[in-house]
Coordinates of C-alpha atoms in Angstrom, one line a residue:
M777 CA 34.3 102.2 94.0
A778 CA 35.3 100.9 90.5
R779 CA 33.3 102.2 87.6
K780 CA 31.2 99.8 85.4
G781 CA 33.4 99.7 82.4
E782 CA 36.9 99.4 83.8
M783 CA 37.6 96.4 81.7
F784 CA 38.2 99.0 79.0
A785 CA 40.4 101.3 81.1
G786 CA 43.7 102.4 79.6
L787 CA 44.4 102.5 75.9
T788 CA 42.0 101.2 73.3
V789 CA 43.3 101.8 69.7
A790 CA 40.8 102.7 67.1
L791 CA 42.1 100.5 64.3
V792 CA 42.4 101.6 60.7
T793 CA 41.0 99.2 58.2
P794 CA 43.8 98.3 55.7
F795 CA 42.8 98.0 52.1
R796 CA 44.7 96.5 49.2
D797 CA 43.4 96.4 45.6
G798 CA 40.0 97.7 46.7
K799 CA 39.5 94.9 49.3
V800 CA 40.2 94.5 53.0
D801 CA 43.8 93.5 53.5
E802 CA 43.3 90.7 55.9
A803 CA 46.9 89.9 56.4
G804 CA 47.6 93.5 57.1
L805 CA 44.7 93.7 59.6
R806 CA 46.1 90.7 61.5
K807 CA 49.5 92.4 61.7
L808 CA 47.9 95.5 63.1
V809 CA 46.4 93.5 65.9
D810 CA 49.7 91.7 66.6
D811 CA 51.5 95.1 66.7
Q812 CA 49.1 96.4 69.3
V813 CA 49.4 93.2 71.4
A814 CA 53.2 93.6 71.3
A815 CA 52.9 97.3 72.4
G816 CA 50.9 96.3 75.4
T817 CA 47.7 98.1 74.3
N818 CA 44.7 97.2 76.4
A819 CA 42.1 96.9 73.6
V820 CA 41.5 97.4 69.9
S821 CA 38.4 98.9 68.3
P822 CA 37.7 97.8 64.7
C823 CA 35.0 99.3 62.5
G824 CA 34.8 102.7 64.1
T825 CA 35.4 106.1 62.5
T826 CA 39.1 105.4 62.1
G827 CA 38.2 102.1 60.5
E828 CA 36.1 103.8 57.8
S829 CA 33.0 101.8 58.8
P830 CA 30.7 103.9 56.6
T831 CA 32.4 102.5 53.5
L832 CA 32.4 98.9 54.6
S833 CA 29.8 96.6 53.2
H834 CA 27.8 94.6 55.7
D835 CA 29.8 91.5 54.9
E836 CA 33.1 93.4 55.2
H837 CA 32.0 94.9 58.5
E838 CA 31.3 91.5 60.0
R839 CA 34.4 90.0 58.6
V840 CA 36.7 92.7 60.0
I841 CA 35.3 92.2 63.5
A842 CA 35.5 88.4 63.2
L843 CA 39.1 88.5 62.0
V844 CA 40.2 90.9 64.7
C845 CA 38.6 88.7 67.4
E846 CA 40.2 85.7 65.9
Q847 CA 43.6 87.3 65.8
A848 CA 43.3 88.8 69.2
A849 CA 42.7 85.3 70.6
G850 CA 42.2 86.6 74.1
R851 CA 45.6 88.4 74.1
I852 CA 43.9 91.8 73.9
K853 CA 40.3 93.0 74.3
V854 CA 38.1 93.8 71.3
M855 CA 35.6 96.7 71.5
A856 CA 33.8 96.2 68.1
G857 CA 32.2 99.1 66.4
T858 CA 28.6 98.1 65.8
G859 CA 26.7 101.3 65.8
S860 CA 24.2 102.4 63.2
N861 CA 21.4 104.9 62.7
S862 CA 19.1 101.9 62.3
T863 CA 18.4 100.3 65.6
A864 CA 17.7 97.0 63.9
E865 CA 21.0 97.1 62.1
A866 CA 22.9 98.1 65.4
I867 CA 21.3 95.0 67.0
R868 CA 22.3 92.8 64.2
L869 CA 25.9 94.0 64.1
S870 CA 26.2 93.8 67.9
R871 CA 24.8 90.3 68.0
K872 CA 27.3 89.2 65.3
A873 CA 30.1 90.7 67.2
A874 CA 29.1 88.9 70.4
E875 CA 28.9 85.6 68.4
V876 CA 32.5 85.9 67.2
G877 CA 33.9 86.8 70.7
A878 CA 34.0 90.5 70.9
D879 CA 34.5 91.7 74.5
G880 CA 32.3 94.7 74.0
A881 CA 30.4 96.8 71.5
L882 CA 31.1 100.5 70.6
L883 CA 27.8 102.1 69.5
V884 CA 27.9 105.5 67.8
A885 CA 25.0 107.8 68.3
P886 CA 22.4 107.3 65.6
Y887 CA 23.5 109.8 62.9
Y888 CA 21.6 111.8 60.3
N889 CA 18.1 111.0 61.6
K890 CA 18.7 113.2 64.7
P891 CA 16.6 111.4 67.3
M892 CA 15.1 113.2 70.3
Q893 CA 16.7 112.4 73.7
E894 CA 14.0 109.7 74.3
G895 CA 14.9 108.2 70.9
F896 CA 18.5 108.0 71.9
Y897 CA 17.5 106.2 75.1
E898 CA 15.2 103.8 73.5
H899 CA 17.8 103.0 70.7
Y900 CA 20.5 102.0 73.2
K901 CA 18.0 100.3 75.5
A902 CA 16.8 98.1 72.6
V903 CA 20.4 97.0 71.8
A904 CA 21.2 96.4 75.4
E905 CA 18.1 94.2 75.9
E906 CA 18.9 92.1 72.8
V907 CA 22.7 91.7 73.1
G908 CA 24.4 90.8 76.4
I909 CA 28.0 91.9 75.9
P910 CA 29.2 95.2 77.6
Q911 CA 28.3 98.2 75.5
V912 CA 30.0 101.6 75.1
V913 CA 28.0 104.7 74.1
Y914 CA 29.9 106.7 71.5
N915 CA 28.9 110.4 71.7
I916 CA 30.4 112.4 68.8
P917 CA 28.0 115.2 67.8
G918 CA 30.5 116.6 65.3
R919 CA 29.8 113.6 63.1
S920 CA 26.4 112.4 64.3
A921 CA 24.8 115.9 64.1
K922 CA 23.3 115.8 67.6
N923 CA 24.5 115.6 71.2
I924 CA 23.3 112.9 73.6
D925 CA 22.7 115.0 76.6
P926 CA 24.5 114.0 79.8
E927 CA 21.2 113.4 81.6
T928 CA 20.3 110.8 78.9
I929 CA 23.8 109.2 79.2
C930 CA 23.4 108.9 82.9
R931 CA 20.0 107.4 82.5
L932 CA 21.5 104.8 80.1
G933 CA 24.1 104.0 82.7
E934 CA 21.4 102.5 84.8
L935 CA 21.1 99.7 82.3
E936 CA 23.3 96.8 83.4
N937 CA 25.4 96.2 80.3
I938 CA 25.9 99.8 79.2
V939 CA 29.2 100.3 80.9
A940 CA 31.0 103.3 79.4
V941 CA 30.9 106.3 77.2
K942 CA 33.4 107.3 74.6
E943 CA 33.3 111.1 75.2
S944 CA 33.9 113.0 72.0
T945 CA 32.0 116.3 72.6
G946 CA 35.1 118.2 73.7
S947 CA 33.2 119.4 76.7
M948 CA 34.7 119.0 80.1
D949 CA 31.4 120.1 81.6
Q950 CA 29.6 117.2 79.9
A951 CA 32.2 114.7 81.0
S952 CA 32.0 116.0 84.6
Q953 CA 28.2 115.7 84.6
I954 CA 28.5 112.1 83.4
L955 CA 31.1 111.2 86.0
N956 CA 29.2 113.0 88.7
G957 CA 25.8 111.5 87.8
S958 CA 26.6 107.9 86.9
N959 CA 28.9 105.0 87.5
L960 CA 29.9 104.8 83.8
T961 CA 33.5 104.6 82.8
V962 CA 34.4 107.7 80.7
L963 CA 36.9 107.2 77.9
S964 CA 38.3 110.1 75.9
G965 CA 37.4 110.2 72.2
D966 CA 40.0 112.9 71.5
D967 CA 43.7 112.2 72.0
S968 CA 44.4 115.8 73.0
L969 CA 41.9 115.6 75.8
T970 CA 43.0 112.3 77.4
L971 CA 45.0 113.8 80.2
P972 CA 42.3 116.5 81.1
L973 CA 39.7 113.7 81.2
L974 CA 41.9 111.5 83.4
A975 CA 42.2 114.5 85.8
L976 CA 38.4 114.6 86.0
G977 CA 38.1 110.9 86.8
G978 CA 38.1 109.4 83.3
S979 CA 39.8 106.0 82.8
G980 CA 41.5 106.1 79.4
V981 CA 41.1 106.8 75.7
V982 CA 39.9 105.3 72.4
S983 CA 42.9 106.6 70.5
V984 CA 43.7 107.5 66.9
A985 CA 47.4 108.3 67.7
G986 CA 47.7 104.9 69.3
N987 CA 47.9 103.5 65.8
I988 CA 51.5 104.9 65.5
V989 CA 52.6 105.8 69.1
P990 CA 50.8 103.4 71.4
K991 CA 53.7 103.2 73.9
D992 CA 53.7 106.9 74.5
V993 CA 50.0 107.0 75.1
L994 CA 50.3 104.1 77.5
A995 CA 53.2 105.8 79.2
M996 CA 51.1 109.0 79.8
I997 CA 48.2 107.0 81.2
A998 CA 50.5 105.0 83.4
A999 CA 52.3 108.1 84.7
W1000 CA 49.0 109.7 85.7
K1001 CA 47.8 106.5 87.5
E1002 CA 51.1 106.3 89.3
G1003 CA 50.7 109.9 90.6
N1004 CA 53.6 111.2 88.5
I1005 CA 51.8 114.3 87.3
E1006 CA 54.9 116.0 85.9
Q1007 CA 55.7 113.0 83.7
A1008 CA 52.1 112.7 82.5
Q1009 CA 52.1 116.4 81.6
K1010 CA 55.4 116.0 79.8
L1011 CA 54.0 113.2 77.7
H1012 CA 50.8 115.1 77.0
H1013 CA 52.8 118.0 75.7
K1014 CA 54.9 115.7 73.6
L1015 CA 51.8 114.1 72.1
F1016 CA 49.7 117.2 71.7
P1017 CA 51.5 118.8 68.7
L1018 CA 51.5 115.4 66.9
C1019 CA 47.7 115.0 67.4
R1020 CA 47.0 118.7 66.5
D1021 CA 49.3 118.9 63.5
M1022 CA 48.5 115.4 62.1
L1023 CA 44.8 115.1 62.7
G1024 CA 44.2 118.8 61.9
L1025 CA 45.3 118.3 58.3
A1026 CA 42.3 116.5 57.0
T1027 CA 39.3 114.3 58.1
N1028 CA 40.4 111.2 60.1
P1029 CA 41.7 108.7 59.0
I1030 CA 43.1 110.5 55.9
P1031 CA 46.2 111.9 57.7
L1032 CA 46.6 108.8 59.9
K1033 CA 46.8 106.5 56.9
A1034 CA 49.3 108.9 55.2
A1035 CA 51.4 108.9 58.4
M1036 CA 51.4 105.1 58.6
Q1037 CA 52.5 104.9 55.0
L1038 CA 55.4 107.4 55.7
L1039 CA 56.4 105.2 58.6
G1040 CA 56.5 102.0 56.6
K1041 CA 53.2 100.7 57.8
D1042 CA 51.3 101.1 54.6
T1043 CA 47.6 100.4 55.2
G1044 CA 46.5 101.5 51.7
D1045 CA 44.4 104.4 50.6
V1046 CA 41.2 105.6 52.1
R1047 CA 37.9 104.8 50.3
L1048 CA 35.8 107.4 48.6
P1049 CA 34.3 109.7 49.5
L1050 CA 37.5 110.3 51.5
T1051 CA 40.5 111.2 49.3
R1052 CA 44.2 110.9 49.9
L1053 CA 46.2 113.6 51.5
S1054 CA 47.5 116.4 49.2
E1055 CA 51.2 116.7 48.4
A1056 CA 51.4 120.0 50.4
D1057 CA 49.8 118.4 53.4
T1058 CA 52.0 115.3 53.1
A1059 CA 55.0 117.6 53.3
N1060 CA 53.6 119.2 56.4
L1061 CA 52.9 115.8 57.9
T1062 CA 56.4 114.6 57.1
Q1063 CA 57.8 117.5 59.1
T1064 CA 55.4 116.8 62.0
L1065 CA 56.6 113.2 62.2
K1066 CA 60.2 114.4 62.0
T1067 CA 59.7 116.9 64.8
Y1068 CA 58.2 114.1 67.0
G1069 CA 61.2 111.9 66.2
L1070 CA 59.4 109.2 64.2
L1071 CA 61.2 109.9 61.0

């Protein structure tokens, strides 16, 4: 039996937000969407962690989602980042995303205010009742400061339009509990754990590495689905050092934007309070990209 959120199976790329002269680089953002369409990526996710959503103004946040939907034009799905630690704000952003044609909403766990489990449930329930598009719970306690327990996520899965979870706890036990106790689609939120999650019954990944190597991520997922376990493992072990050595250098998306610049896909600097990659780390990143065969 197919899981609820299989419209987001495969590769969703967590898009960076390109900046130029302190503003969103709209032409650059359009090109990022086109590049993912050309690569065969299944969906893009603007305004998430990788898209530096905490530094976007409300107007910028809405504009980025609208522009990505416009450029996607039905050629690729859009899973718009619309989460907030304010339930009212999450509803507003999700409603706006629905209005401009997003296929789904990615809602990060309310951060900083550390709700109780009932608070998590009521937060997501409120958004689901107000906005009809499919919704993906984004559970990342390393950034949001508190885990959404698997029992709560399974309970949320009983709501019709909550269809998937972006699983970023790093816990295979938690992922197994969700897969065992619900019909939710489980998507990896960590590139290095995509293949292990597929082995448990997960359906894909919301990927950072997909910004630079989408075809390799797609090939790994395809190999697994085709039953070619040896090829899937080979691609996992090719991708793993890149993810470890690139994303381990600094907070995402600092090293990703540096990598894109080195690869001739300059998306501008990160916004404060993030800072650009140091010279020493840039040298290490250059070697990582050379080892992978990108430079």
